[in-house]
Tab-separated table of C-alpha atoms in Angstrom:
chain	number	residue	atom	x	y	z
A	1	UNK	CA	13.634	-2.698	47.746
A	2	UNK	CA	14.184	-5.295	44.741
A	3	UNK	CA	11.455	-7.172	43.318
A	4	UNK	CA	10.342	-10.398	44.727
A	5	UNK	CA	12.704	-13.628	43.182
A	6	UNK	CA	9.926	-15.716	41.147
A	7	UNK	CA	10.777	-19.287	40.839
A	8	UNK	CA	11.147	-20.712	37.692
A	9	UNK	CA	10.014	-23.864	36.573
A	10	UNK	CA	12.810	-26.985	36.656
A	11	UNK	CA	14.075	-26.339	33.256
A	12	UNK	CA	14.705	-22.475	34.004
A	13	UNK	CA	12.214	-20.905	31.412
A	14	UNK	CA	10.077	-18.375	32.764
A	15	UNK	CA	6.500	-19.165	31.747
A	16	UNK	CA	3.080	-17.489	31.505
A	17	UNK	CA	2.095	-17.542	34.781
A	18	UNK	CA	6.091	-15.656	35.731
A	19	UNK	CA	5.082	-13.014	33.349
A	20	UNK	CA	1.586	-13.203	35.127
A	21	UNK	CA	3.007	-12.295	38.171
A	22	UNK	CA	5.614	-9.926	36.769
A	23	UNK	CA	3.094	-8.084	36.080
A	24	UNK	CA	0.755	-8.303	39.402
A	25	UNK	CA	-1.788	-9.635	36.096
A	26	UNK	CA	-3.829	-12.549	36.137
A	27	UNK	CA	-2.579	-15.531	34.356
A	28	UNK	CA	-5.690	-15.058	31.575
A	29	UNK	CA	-4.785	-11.755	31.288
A	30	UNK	CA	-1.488	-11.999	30.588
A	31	UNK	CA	-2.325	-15.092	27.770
A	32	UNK	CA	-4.669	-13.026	25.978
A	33	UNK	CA	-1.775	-10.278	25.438
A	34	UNK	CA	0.925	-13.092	25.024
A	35	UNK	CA	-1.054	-14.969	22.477
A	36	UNK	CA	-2.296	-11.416	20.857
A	37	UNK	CA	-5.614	-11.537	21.510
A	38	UNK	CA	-5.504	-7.944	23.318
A	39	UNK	CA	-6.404	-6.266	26.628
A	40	UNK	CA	-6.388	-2.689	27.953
A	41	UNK	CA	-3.022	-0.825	27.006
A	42	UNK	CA	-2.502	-0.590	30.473
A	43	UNK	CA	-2.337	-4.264	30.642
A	44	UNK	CA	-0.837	-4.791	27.132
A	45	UNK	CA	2.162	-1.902	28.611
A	46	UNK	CA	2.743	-4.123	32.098
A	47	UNK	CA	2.358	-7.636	30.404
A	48	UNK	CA	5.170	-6.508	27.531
A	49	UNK	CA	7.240	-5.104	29.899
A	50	UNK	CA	6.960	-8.050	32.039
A	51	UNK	CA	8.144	-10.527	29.423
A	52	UNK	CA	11.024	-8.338	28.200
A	53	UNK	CA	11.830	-8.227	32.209
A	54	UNK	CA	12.014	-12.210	32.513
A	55	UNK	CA	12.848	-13.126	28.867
A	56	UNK	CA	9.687	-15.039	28.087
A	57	UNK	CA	9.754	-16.934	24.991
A	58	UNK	CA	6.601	-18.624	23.978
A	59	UNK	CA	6.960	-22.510	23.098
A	60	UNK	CA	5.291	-21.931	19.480
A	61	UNK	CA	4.595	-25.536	19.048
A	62	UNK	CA	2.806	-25.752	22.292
A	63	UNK	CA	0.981	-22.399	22.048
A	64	UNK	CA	-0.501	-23.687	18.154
A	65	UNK	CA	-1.562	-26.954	19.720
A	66	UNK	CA	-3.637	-25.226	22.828
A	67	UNK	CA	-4.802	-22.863	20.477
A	68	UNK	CA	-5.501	-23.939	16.970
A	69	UNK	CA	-3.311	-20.966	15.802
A	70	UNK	CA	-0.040	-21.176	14.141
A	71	UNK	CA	1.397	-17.649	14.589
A	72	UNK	CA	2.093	-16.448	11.416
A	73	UNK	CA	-0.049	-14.027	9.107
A	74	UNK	CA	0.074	-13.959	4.984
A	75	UNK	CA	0.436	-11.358	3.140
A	76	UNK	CA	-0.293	-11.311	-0.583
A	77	UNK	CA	0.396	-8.858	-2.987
A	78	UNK	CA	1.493	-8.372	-6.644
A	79	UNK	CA	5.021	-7.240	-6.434
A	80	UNK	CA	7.003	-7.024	-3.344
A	81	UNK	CA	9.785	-5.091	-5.074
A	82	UNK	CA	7.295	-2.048	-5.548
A	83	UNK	CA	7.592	0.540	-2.943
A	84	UNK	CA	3.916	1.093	-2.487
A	85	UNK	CA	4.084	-2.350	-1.136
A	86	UNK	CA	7.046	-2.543	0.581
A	87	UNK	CA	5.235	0.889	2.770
A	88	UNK	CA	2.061	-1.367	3.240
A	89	UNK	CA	4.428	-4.629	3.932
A	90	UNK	CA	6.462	-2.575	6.964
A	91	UNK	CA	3.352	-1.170	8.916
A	92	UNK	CA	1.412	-4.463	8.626
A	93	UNK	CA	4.439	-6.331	9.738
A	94	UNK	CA	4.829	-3.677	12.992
A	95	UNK	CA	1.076	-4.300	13.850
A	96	UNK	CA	1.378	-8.100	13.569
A	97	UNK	CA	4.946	-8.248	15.485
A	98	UNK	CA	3.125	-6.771	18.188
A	99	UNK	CA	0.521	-9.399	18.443
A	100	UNK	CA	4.001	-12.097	18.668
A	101	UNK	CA	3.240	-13.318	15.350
A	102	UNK	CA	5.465	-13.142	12.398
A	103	UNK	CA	4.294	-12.359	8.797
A	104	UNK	CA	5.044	-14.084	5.721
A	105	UNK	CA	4.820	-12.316	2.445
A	106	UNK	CA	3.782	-13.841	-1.368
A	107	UNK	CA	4.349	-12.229	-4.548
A	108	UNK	CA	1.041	-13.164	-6.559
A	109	UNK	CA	2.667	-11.351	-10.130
A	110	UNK	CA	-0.993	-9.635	-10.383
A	111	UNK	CA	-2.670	-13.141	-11.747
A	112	UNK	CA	-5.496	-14.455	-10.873
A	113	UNK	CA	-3.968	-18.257	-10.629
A	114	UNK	CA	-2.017	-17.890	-8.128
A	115	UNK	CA	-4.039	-15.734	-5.667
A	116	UNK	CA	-7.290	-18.286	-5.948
A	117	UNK	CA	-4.591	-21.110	-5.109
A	118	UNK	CA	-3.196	-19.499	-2.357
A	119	UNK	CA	-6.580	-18.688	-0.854
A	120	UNK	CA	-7.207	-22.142	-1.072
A	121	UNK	CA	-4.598	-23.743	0.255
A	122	UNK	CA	-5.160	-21.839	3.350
A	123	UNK	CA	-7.745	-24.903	3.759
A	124	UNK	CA	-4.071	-26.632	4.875
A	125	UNK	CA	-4.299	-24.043	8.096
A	126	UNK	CA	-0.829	-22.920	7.697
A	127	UNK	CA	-1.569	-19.399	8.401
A	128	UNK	CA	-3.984	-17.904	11.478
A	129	UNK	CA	-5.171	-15.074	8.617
A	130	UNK	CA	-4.010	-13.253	5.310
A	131	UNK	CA	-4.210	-10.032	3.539
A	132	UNK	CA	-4.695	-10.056	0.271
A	133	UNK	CA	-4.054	-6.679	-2.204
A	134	UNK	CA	-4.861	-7.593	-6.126
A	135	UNK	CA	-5.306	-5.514	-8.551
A	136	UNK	CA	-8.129	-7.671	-10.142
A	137	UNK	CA	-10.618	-9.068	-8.790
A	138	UNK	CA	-13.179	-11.687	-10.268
A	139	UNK	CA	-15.892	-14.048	-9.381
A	140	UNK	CA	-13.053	-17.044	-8.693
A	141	UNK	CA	-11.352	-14.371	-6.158
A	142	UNK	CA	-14.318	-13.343	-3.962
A	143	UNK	CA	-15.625	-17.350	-4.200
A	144	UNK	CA	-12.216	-17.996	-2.939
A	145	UNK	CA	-12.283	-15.405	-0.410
A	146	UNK	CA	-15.429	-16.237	1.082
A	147	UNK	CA	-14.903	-19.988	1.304
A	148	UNK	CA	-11.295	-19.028	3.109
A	149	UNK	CA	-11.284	-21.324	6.402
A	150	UNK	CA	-8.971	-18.146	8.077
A	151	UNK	CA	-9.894	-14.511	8.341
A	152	UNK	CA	-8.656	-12.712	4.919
A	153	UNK	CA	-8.915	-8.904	5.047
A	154	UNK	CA	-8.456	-6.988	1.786
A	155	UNK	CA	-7.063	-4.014	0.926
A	156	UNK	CA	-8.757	-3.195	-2.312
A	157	UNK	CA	-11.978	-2.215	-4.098
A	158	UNK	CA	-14.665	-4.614	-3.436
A	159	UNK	CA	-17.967	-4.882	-4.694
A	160	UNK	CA	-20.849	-3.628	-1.966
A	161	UNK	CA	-22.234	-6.462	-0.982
A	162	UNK	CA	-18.617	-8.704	-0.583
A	163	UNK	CA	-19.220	-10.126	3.038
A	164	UNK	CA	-15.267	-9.542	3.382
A	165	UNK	CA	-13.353	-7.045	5.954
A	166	UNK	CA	-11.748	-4.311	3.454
A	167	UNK	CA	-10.140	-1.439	3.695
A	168	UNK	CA	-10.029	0.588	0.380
A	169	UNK	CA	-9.303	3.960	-0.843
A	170	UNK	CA	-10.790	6.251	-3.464
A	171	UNK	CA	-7.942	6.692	-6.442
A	172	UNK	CA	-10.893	8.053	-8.562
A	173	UNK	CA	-10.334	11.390	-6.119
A	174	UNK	CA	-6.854	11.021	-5.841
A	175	UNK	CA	-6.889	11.424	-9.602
A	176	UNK	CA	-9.232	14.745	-9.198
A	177	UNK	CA	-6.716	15.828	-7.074
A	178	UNK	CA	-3.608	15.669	-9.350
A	179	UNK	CA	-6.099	17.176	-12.475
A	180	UNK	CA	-7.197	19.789	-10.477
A	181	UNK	CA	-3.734	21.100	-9.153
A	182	UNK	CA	-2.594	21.247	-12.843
A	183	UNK	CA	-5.464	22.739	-14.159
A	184	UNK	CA	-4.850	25.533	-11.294
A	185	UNK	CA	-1.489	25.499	-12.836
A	186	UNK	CA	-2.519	26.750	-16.432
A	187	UNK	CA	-2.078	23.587	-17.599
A	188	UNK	CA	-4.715	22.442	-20.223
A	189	UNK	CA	-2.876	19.705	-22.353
A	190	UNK	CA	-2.661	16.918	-19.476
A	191	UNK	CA	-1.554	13.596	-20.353
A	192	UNK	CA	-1.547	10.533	-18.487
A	193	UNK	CA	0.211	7.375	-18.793
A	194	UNK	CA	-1.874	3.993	-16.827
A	195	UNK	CA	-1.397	0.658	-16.352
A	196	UNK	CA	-3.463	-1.690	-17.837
A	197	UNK	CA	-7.169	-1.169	-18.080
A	198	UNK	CA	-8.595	-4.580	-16.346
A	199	UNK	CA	-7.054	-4.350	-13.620
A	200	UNK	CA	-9.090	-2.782	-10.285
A	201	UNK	CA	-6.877	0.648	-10.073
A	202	UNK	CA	-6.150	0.914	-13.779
A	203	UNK	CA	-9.880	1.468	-14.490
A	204	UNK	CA	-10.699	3.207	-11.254
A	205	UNK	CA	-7.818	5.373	-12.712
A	206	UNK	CA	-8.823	6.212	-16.152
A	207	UNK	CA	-12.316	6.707	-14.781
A	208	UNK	CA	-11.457	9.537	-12.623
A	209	UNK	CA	-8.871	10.994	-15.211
A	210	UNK	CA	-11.687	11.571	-17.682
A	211	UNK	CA	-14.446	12.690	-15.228
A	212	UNK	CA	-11.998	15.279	-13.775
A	213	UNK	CA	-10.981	16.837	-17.186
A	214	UNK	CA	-14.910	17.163	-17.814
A	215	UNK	CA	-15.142	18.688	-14.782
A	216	UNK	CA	-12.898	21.489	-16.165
A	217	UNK	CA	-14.672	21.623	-19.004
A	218	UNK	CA	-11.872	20.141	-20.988
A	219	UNK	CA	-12.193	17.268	-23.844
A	220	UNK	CA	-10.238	14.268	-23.259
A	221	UNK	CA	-7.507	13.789	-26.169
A	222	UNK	CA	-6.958	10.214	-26.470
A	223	UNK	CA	-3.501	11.260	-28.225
A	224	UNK	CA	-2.862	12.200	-24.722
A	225	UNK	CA	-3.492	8.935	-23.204
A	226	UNK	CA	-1.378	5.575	-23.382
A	227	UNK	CA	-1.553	2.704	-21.483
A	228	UNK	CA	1.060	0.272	-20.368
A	229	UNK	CA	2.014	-1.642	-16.914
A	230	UNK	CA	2.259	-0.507	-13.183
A	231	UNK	CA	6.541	-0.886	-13.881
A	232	UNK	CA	9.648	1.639	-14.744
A	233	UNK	CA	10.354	0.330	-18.260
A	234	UNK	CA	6.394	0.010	-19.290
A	235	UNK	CA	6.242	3.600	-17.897
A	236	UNK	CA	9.062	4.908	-19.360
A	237	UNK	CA	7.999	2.995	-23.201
A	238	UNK	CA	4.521	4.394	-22.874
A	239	UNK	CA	5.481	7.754	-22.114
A	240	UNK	CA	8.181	7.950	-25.613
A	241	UNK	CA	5.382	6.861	-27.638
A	242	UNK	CA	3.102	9.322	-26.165
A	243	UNK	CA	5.557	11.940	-26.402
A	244	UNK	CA	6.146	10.704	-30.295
A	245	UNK	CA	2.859	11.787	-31.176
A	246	UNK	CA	1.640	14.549	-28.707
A	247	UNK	CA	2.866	17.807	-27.347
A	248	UNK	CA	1.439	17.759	-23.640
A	249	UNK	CA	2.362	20.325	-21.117
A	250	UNK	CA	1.573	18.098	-18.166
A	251	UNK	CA	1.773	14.039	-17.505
A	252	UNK	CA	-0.539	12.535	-15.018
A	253	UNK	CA	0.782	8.946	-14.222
A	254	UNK	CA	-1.063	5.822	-12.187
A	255	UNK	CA	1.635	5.860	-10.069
A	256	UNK	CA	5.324	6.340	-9.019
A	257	UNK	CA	6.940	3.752	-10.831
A	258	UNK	CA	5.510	4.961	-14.156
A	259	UNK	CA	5.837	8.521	-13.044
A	260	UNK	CA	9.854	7.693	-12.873
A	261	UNK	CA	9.668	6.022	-15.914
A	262	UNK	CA	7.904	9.343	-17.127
A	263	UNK	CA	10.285	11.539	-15.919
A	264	UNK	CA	12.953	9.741	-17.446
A	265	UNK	CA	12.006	9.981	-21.109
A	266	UNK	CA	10.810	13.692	-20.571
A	267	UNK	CA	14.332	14.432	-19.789
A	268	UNK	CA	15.948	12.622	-23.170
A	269	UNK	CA	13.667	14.440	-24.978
A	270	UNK	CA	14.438	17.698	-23.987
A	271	UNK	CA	11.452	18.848	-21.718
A	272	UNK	CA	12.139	20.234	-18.816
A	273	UNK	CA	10.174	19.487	-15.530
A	274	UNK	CA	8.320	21.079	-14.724
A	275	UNK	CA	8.514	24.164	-16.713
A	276	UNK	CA	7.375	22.443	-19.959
A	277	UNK	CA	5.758	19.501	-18.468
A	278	UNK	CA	4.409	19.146	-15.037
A	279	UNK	CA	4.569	15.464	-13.942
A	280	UNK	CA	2.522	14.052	-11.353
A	281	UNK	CA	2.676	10.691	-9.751
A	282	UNK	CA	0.193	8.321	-7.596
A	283	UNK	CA	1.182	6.624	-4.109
A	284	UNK	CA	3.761	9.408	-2.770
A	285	UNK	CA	6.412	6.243	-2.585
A	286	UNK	CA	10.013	6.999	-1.131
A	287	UNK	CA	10.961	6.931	-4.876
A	288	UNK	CA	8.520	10.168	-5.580
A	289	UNK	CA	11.173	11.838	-2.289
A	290	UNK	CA	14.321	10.344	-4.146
A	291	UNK	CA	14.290	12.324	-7.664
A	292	UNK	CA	15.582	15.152	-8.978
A	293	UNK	CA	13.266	17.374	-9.204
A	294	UNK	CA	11.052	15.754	-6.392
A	295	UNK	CA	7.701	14.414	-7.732
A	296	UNK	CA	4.846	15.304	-6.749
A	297	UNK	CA	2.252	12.457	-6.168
A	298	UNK	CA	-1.203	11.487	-4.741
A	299	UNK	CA	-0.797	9.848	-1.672
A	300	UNK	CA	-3.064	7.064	-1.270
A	301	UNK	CA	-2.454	6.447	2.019
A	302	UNK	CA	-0.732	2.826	1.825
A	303	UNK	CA	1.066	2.979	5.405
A	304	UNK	CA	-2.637	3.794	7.001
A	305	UNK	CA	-3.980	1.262	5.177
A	306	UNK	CA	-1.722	-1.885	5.519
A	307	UNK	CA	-1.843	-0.673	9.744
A	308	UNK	CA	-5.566	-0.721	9.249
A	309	UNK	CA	-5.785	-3.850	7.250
A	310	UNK	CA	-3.613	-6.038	9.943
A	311	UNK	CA	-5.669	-4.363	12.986
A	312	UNK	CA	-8.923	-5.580	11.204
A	313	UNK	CA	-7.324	-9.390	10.754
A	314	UNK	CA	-6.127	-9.220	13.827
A	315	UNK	CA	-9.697	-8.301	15.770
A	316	UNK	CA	-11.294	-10.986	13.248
A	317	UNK	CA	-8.516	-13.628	14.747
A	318	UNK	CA	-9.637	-12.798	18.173
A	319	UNK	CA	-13.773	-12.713	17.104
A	320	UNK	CA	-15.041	-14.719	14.025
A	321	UNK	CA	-18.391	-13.422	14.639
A	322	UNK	CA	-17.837	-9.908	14.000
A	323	UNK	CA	-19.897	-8.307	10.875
A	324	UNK	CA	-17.799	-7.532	7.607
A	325	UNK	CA	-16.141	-4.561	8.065
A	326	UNK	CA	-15.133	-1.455	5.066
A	327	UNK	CA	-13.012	1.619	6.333
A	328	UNK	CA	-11.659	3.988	3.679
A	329	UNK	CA	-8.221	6.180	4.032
A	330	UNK	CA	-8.899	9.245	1.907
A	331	UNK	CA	-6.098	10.533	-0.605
A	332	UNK	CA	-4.367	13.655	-0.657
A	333	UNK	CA	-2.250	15.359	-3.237
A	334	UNK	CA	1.364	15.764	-1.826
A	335	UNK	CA	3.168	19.257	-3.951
A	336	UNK	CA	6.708	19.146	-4.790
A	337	UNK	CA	9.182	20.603	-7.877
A	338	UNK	CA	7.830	18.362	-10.410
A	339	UNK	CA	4.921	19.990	-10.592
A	340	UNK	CA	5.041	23.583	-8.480
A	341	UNK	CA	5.837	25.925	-11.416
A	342	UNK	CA	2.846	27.556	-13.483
A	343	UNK	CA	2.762	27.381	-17.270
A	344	UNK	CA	5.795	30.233	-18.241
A	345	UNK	CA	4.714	32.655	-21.329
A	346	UNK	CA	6.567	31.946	-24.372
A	347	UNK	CA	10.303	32.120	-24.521
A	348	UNK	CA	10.625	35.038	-27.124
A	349	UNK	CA	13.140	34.199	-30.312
A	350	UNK	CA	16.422	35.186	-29.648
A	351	UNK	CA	19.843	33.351	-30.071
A	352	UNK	CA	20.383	29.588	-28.961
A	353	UNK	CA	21.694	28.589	-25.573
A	354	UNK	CA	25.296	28.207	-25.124
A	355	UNK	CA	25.072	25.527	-22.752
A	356	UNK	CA	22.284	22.444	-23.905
A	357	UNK	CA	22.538	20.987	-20.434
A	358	UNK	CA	21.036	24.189	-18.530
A	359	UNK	CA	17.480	22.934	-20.688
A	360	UNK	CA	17.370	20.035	-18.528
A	361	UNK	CA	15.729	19.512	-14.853
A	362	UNK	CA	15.584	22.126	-12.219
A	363	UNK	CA	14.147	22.489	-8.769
């Protein structure tokens, strides 16, 4: 036997209280999971199925007069073109498409400027929350963040005491990771190329770089270090003028797009990877899946933590009283070809190769 015909109201469009009985719901019930507020995923399951059933469409205008909400969630970040943030962009967006809302996305350019101005003009109510991701942080950004008339949730390092939801994870490890795999390796002359040292994972990076040599007992060689941007070409430039003055036998970088960038000039000058320099990246990006050899990389976790970061917005949408909340998403060290072979004894003196272009990459 078919369902029960529901009538519709005079102008045909199924409403609330259709979906409501759709879903043998009450009509509050089926609100709070239409406007995204929640329910039990029993209820969330019939209510969604319900208005797929009966085409629902909410009447957005209506819905942010009756509610005070708008819809749409911010997202802020330096550079949407980098693929740590595209992975962070794609699993927020899935958590706040299934609250109905829609997400718009800002490219802040990493300065401080335009990230305080944006968190202020959310005093204009144009957004129902935002996540914000910088890479620095000062006293304008957490007076801005504080004052914000909408939930903000960051995903970021934050001082203790920041009265801000945040979810966060510990690069400083991440970099203990990638040290200790190489060390394990044989390798003793580790390099590593960063991005610029005032900026939040730039210094968290260079902190745990140096702690983890000295954990091994081995001296940091500052000939071994350079510093440059969070980008291809800076990576690529910092790594030819490290390799113009130092021999290393491994290359720690501060993340994928510098780890490209890395692999890149290793290659035009002659070192193979990994057998004369292991290369390790940070963020296990697509891109660290898409070269030749594969890199290996520190995952920090940035799909867990954009999910994490919208589900925390999301529940401080629904309840402004809740405390501040901090989760963490650990790192791990994801092991490919870039960095799988041990140090190889000397190549004893013999006759040169035949064919140049066997010195270059392998697998």
């Amino acid at each position: 036997m078919g369902r029960k015909r529901l009538q519709e109201p005079a102008d045909g469009r199924p409403t609330v209280h259709t979906v409501a009985a759709r879903a043998g719901v009450s009509i509050a019930s089926a609100s709070r999971v239409l406007n995204g507020v929640g329910g039990s995923p029993e209820t969330i399951r019939k209510v969604r199925e319900a208005a797929a059933e009966v085409g629902y469409v909410p009447n957005a205008i209506a819905r942010s007069l009756q509610s005070q909400r708008t819809g749409l969630v911010a997202l802020a970040v330096e550079d949407i073109g980098n693929p740590v943030y595209v992975e962070m962009m794609r699993a927020i967006e899935a958590v706040v498409a299934s609250s109905g809302r829609q997400l718009l996305v800002h490219a802040t350019g990493g300065r401080i400027d335009n990230e305080t101005a944006l968190l202020r003009r959310l005093a204009n109510r144009y957004v129902d929350g935002m996540i914000v991701s910088p890479i620095r942080v000062t006293d304008d950004h957490l007076t801005a963040l504080v004052d914000s008339p909408v939930p903000v949730v960051v995903v970021g390092q934050l001082g203790a005491d920041a009265p801000i939801d945040n979810v966060r994870t510990d690069s400083r490890h991440g970099m203990a990771l990638a040290v200790d795999h190489l060390v394990a390796a044989g390798r003793r002359r580790i390099g590593f190329v960063n991005g610029p040292l005032d900026t939040v994972p730039g210094a968290a990076r260079d902190a745990g770089f140096r702690a983890a040599l000295a954990s091994h007992g081995i001296p940091v060689d500052d000939e071994l270090v350079e510093v440059g941007d969070f980008q291809y070409a800076a990576g690529r430039a910092a790594t030819e003028r490290l390799l113009a003055r130092a021999d290393p036998d491994a290359l720690v970088c501060a993340n994928d797009l510098i780890a490209v960038g890395a692999l890149h000039a290793l290659l035009v000058a002659g070192r193979r990877v990994p057998q004369d320099v292991a290369l390790v990246g940070m963020d296990d990006t697509e891109l660290a899946r898409m070269m030749f050899p594969q890199l290996s990389s520190v995952s920090l976790g940035s799909t867990e933590r954009g999910r994490r970061a919208a589900e925390l917005l999301l529940q401080r949408i629904a309840d402004a009283t809740l405390p501040p909340r901090r989760e963490q998403v650990p790192p791990h060290l994801v092991v490919r070809a870039s960095s799988a072979a041990t140090l190889p004894a000397p190549r004893p003196a013999g006759p040169p190769t035949t064919h140049p272009s066997s010195e270059g990459v392998t697998a």
